[in-house]
Amino acid sequence: IPVIRTSKALRKMGPGGRALLLADDPGVHADMTAWCKGSGHFLREAERLPEGGYRFLVEKGPSGPG
């Protein structure tokens, strides 16, 4: 679900647009990393939050579809 929601958000943006994602799914880091690499987007920040969960900043690539 986090990748799908991020993809939908980026579709509404032009290249260079950024989406902030907060998630608590333990597999989300691997999913976001692989999705960004395969879709032409950039994972600008990725951190595990002290209170639990994860925070990601994803930037839409120059030709990424979303």
GROMACS .gro file of N, CA and C in nm:
model
  198
    1ILE      N    1   0.081  -0.120   0.000
    1ILE     CA    2   0.000   0.000   0.000
    1ILE      C    3   0.086   0.127   0.000
    2PRO      N    4   0.196   0.136   0.078
    2PRO     CA    5   0.275   0.260   0.076
    2PRO      C    6   0.329   0.295  -0.063
    3VAL      N    7   0.374   0.196  -0.138
    3VAL     CA    8   0.426   0.222  -0.272
    3VAL      C    9   0.314   0.270  -0.363
    4ILE      N   10   0.198   0.211  -0.354
    4ILE     CA   11   0.084   0.251  -0.438
    4ILE      C   12   0.044   0.395  -0.407
    5ARG      N   13   0.035   0.429  -0.281
    5ARG     CA   14  -0.003   0.566  -0.243
    5ARG      C   15   0.102   0.667  -0.286
    6THR      N   16   0.228   0.632  -0.274
    6THR     CA   17   0.334   0.722  -0.317
    6THR      C   18   0.328   0.741  -0.469
    7SER      N   19   0.307   0.634  -0.541
    7SER     CA   20   0.296   0.640  -0.686
    7SER      C   21   0.181   0.733  -0.728
    8LYS      N   22   0.066   0.720  -0.664
    8LYS     CA   23  -0.049   0.805  -0.696
    8LYS      C   24  -0.018   0.952  -0.667
    9ALA      N   25   0.050   0.979  -0.558
    9ALA     CA   26   0.085   1.117  -0.524
    9ALA      C   27   0.181   1.176  -0.627
   10LEU      N   28   0.280   1.098  -0.669
   10LEU     CA   29   0.379   1.149  -0.765
   10LEU      C   30   0.319   1.171  -0.903
   11ARG      N   31   0.217   1.096  -0.940
   11ARG     CA   32   0.153   1.115  -1.070
   11ARG      C   33   0.096   1.255  -1.087
   12LYS      N   34   0.059   1.316  -0.976
   12LYS     CA   35  -0.001   1.449  -0.978
   12LYS      C   36   0.104   1.560  -0.984
   13MET      N   37   0.232   1.523  -0.977
   13MET     CA   38   0.341   1.621  -0.970
   13MET      C   39   0.425   1.619  -1.096
   14GLY      N   40   0.494   1.727  -1.117
   14GLY     CA   41   0.592   1.734  -1.225
   14GLY      C   42   0.725   1.680  -1.176
   15PRO      N   43   0.822   1.664  -1.268
   15PRO     CA   44   0.955   1.619  -1.229
   15PRO      C   45   1.011   1.707  -1.118
   16GLY      N   46   1.072   1.644  -1.019
   16GLY     CA   47   1.129   1.716  -0.907
   16GLY      C   48   1.032   1.730  -0.790
   17GLY      N   49   0.905   1.697  -0.812
   17GLY     CA   50   0.808   1.701  -0.703
   17GLY      C   51   0.845   1.600  -0.597
   18ARG      N   52   0.808   1.629  -0.474
   18ARG     CA   53   0.847   1.541  -0.363
   18ARG      C   54   0.725   1.498  -0.282
   19ALA      N   55   0.732   1.374  -0.236
   19ALA     CA   56   0.626   1.317  -0.152
   19ALA      C   57   0.690   1.266  -0.023
   20LEU      N   58   0.626   1.295   0.088
   20LEU     CA   59   0.669   1.247   0.218
   20LEU      C   60   0.582   1.128   0.256
   21LEU      N   61   0.645   1.020   0.294
   21LEU     CA   62   0.572   0.899   0.330
   21LEU      C   63   0.608   0.858   0.472
   22LEU      N   64   0.504   0.834   0.552
   22LEU     CA   65   0.520   0.777   0.685
   22LEU      C   66   0.455   0.640   0.683
   23ALA      N   67   0.525   0.539   0.733
   23ALA     CA   68   0.471   0.403   0.728
   23ALA      C   69   0.519   0.324   0.849
   24ASP      N   70   0.442   0.220   0.882
   24ASP     CA   71   0.484   0.134   0.993
   24ASP      C   72   0.507  -0.010   0.949
   25ASP      N   73   0.495  -0.037   0.822
   25ASP     CA   74   0.518  -0.171   0.767
   25ASP      C   75   0.668  -0.203   0.770
   26PRO      N   76   0.710  -0.311   0.836
   26PRO     CA   77   0.852  -0.342   0.845
   26PRO      C   78   0.921  -0.367   0.710
   27GLY      N   79   0.846  -0.405   0.608
   27GLY     CA   80   0.906  -0.431   0.477
   27GLY      C   81   0.910  -0.311   0.385
   28VAL      N   82   0.864  -0.197   0.434
   28VAL     CA   83   0.851  -0.080   0.348
   28VAL      C   84   0.986  -0.027   0.298
   29HIS      N   85   1.090  -0.038   0.378
   29HIS     CA   86   1.220   0.016   0.334
   29HIS      C   87   1.268  -0.056   0.209
   30ALA      N   88   1.264  -0.186   0.210
   30ALA     CA   89   1.306  -0.263   0.091
   30ALA      C   90   1.215  -0.235  -0.027
   31ASP      N   91   1.084  -0.226  -0.002
   31ASP     CA   92   0.988  -0.199  -0.110
   31ASP      C   93   1.011  -0.063  -0.174
   32MET      N   94   1.028   0.041  -0.092
   32MET     CA   95   1.047   0.176  -0.146
   32MET      C   96   1.179   0.188  -0.221
   33THR      N   97   1.283   0.126  -0.167
   33THR     CA   98   1.414   0.130  -0.233
   33THR      C   99   1.406   0.065  -0.371
   34ALA      N  100   1.347  -0.052  -0.379
   34ALA     CA  101   1.335  -0.123  -0.507
   34ALA      C  102   1.244  -0.049  -0.603
   35TRP      N  103   1.132   0.003  -0.554
   35TRP     CA  104   1.038   0.073  -0.641
   35TRP      C  105   1.100   0.199  -0.698
   36CYS      N  106   1.168   0.277  -0.617
   36CYS     CA  107   1.233   0.400  -0.666
   36CYS      C  108   1.336   0.366  -0.773
   37LYS      N  109   1.417   0.267  -0.746
   37LYS     CA  110   1.521   0.227  -0.842
   37LYS      C  111   1.458   0.182  -0.975
   38GLY      N  112   1.352   0.106  -0.968
   38GLY     CA  113   1.289   0.054  -1.089
   38GLY      C  114   1.200   0.152  -1.164
   39SER      N  115   1.156   0.257  -1.095
   39SER     CA  116   1.061   0.350  -1.157
   39SER      C  117   1.124   0.481  -1.201
   40GLY      N  118   1.250   0.502  -1.169
   40GLY     CA  119   1.317   0.625  -1.210
   40GLY      C  120   1.299   0.741  -1.114
   41HIS      N  121   1.252   0.711  -0.992
   41HIS     CA  122   1.237   0.815  -0.890
   41HIS      C  123   1.356   0.807  -0.795
   42PHE      N  124   1.366   0.906  -0.706
   42PHE     CA  125   1.481   0.914  -0.616
   42PHE      C  126   1.437   0.908  -0.471
   43LEU      N  127   1.496   0.818  -0.396
   43LEU     CA  128   1.471   0.810  -0.253
   43LEU      C  129   1.570   0.905  -0.187
   44ARG      N  130   1.523   1.024  -0.152
   44ARG     CA  131   1.611   1.129  -0.099
   44ARG      C  132   1.640   1.113   0.049
   45GLU      N  133   1.544   1.062   0.124
   45GLU     CA  134   1.565   1.039   0.266
   45GLU      C  135   1.492   0.911   0.306
   46ALA      N  136   1.552   0.840   0.398
   46ALA     CA  137   1.489   0.721   0.455
   46ALA      C  138   1.539   0.708   0.598
   47GLU      N  139   1.446   0.706   0.690
   47GLU     CA  140   1.489   0.693   0.830
   47GLU      C  141   1.389   0.613   0.911
   48ARG      N  142   1.443   0.543   1.007
   48ARG     CA  143   1.359   0.473   1.104
   48ARG      C  144   1.333   0.571   1.218
   49LEU      N  145   1.208   0.588   1.253
   49LEU     CA  146   1.171   0.684   1.355
   49LEU      C  147   1.189   0.624   1.495
   50PRO      N  148   1.234   0.704   1.591
   50PRO     CA  149   1.258   0.653   1.726
   50PRO      C  150   1.131   0.597   1.791
   51GLU      N  151   1.016   0.653   1.759
   51GLU     CA  152   0.891   0.606   1.817
   51GLU      C  153   0.833   0.486   1.741
   52GLY      N  154   0.902   0.443   1.638
   52GLY     CA  155   0.857   0.331   1.556
   52GLY      C  156   0.810   0.379   1.421
   53GLY      N  157   0.820   0.297   1.323
   53GLY     CA  158   0.780   0.334   1.188
   53GLY      C  159   0.896   0.392   1.108
   54TYR      N  160   0.862   0.441   0.990
   54TYR     CA  161   0.962   0.489   0.895
   54TYR      C  162   0.915   0.617   0.830
   55ARG      N  163   1.011   0.696   0.784
   55ARG     CA  164   0.984   0.821   0.713
   55ARG      C  165   1.068   0.821   0.586
   56PHE      N  166   1.004   0.851   0.474
   56PHE     CA  167   1.073   0.855   0.344
   56PHE      C  168   1.040   0.984   0.272
   57LEU      N  169   1.136   1.036   0.200
   57LEU     CA  170   1.114   1.149   0.111
   57LEU      C  171   1.151   1.101  -0.028
   58VAL      N  172   1.052   1.099  -0.116
   58VAL     CA  173   1.070   1.049  -0.252
   58VAL      C  174   1.055   1.164  -0.350
   59GLU      N  175   1.149   1.176  -0.442
   59GLU     CA  176   1.144   1.280  -0.545
   59GLU      C  177   1.111   1.217  -0.680
   60LYS      N  178   1.017   1.279  -0.750
   60LYS     CA  179   0.981   1.228  -0.882
   60LYS      C  180   1.095   1.251  -0.980
   61GLY      N  181   1.130   1.147  -1.052
   61GLY     CA  182   1.237   1.154  -1.149
   61GLY      C  183   1.196   1.231  -1.273
   62PRO      N  184   1.293   1.261  -1.360
   62PRO     CA  185   1.265   1.342  -1.479
   62PRO      C  186   1.164   1.279  -1.575
   63SER      N  187   1.158   1.148  -1.578
   63SER     CA  188   1.063   1.085  -1.672
   63SER      C  189   0.981   0.979  -1.602
   64GLY      N  190   0.980   0.980  -1.470
   64GLY     CA  191   0.905   0.880  -1.395
   64GLY      C  192   0.756   0.896  -1.414
   65PRO      N  193   0.685   0.787  -1.433
   65PRO     CA  194   0.541   0.792  -1.457
   65PRO      C  195   0.459   0.819  -1.331
   66GLY      N  196   0.515   0.795  -1.218
   66GLY     CA  197   0.438   0.812  -1.095
   66GLY      C  198   0.446   0.688  -1.012
   0.00000   0.00000   0.00000
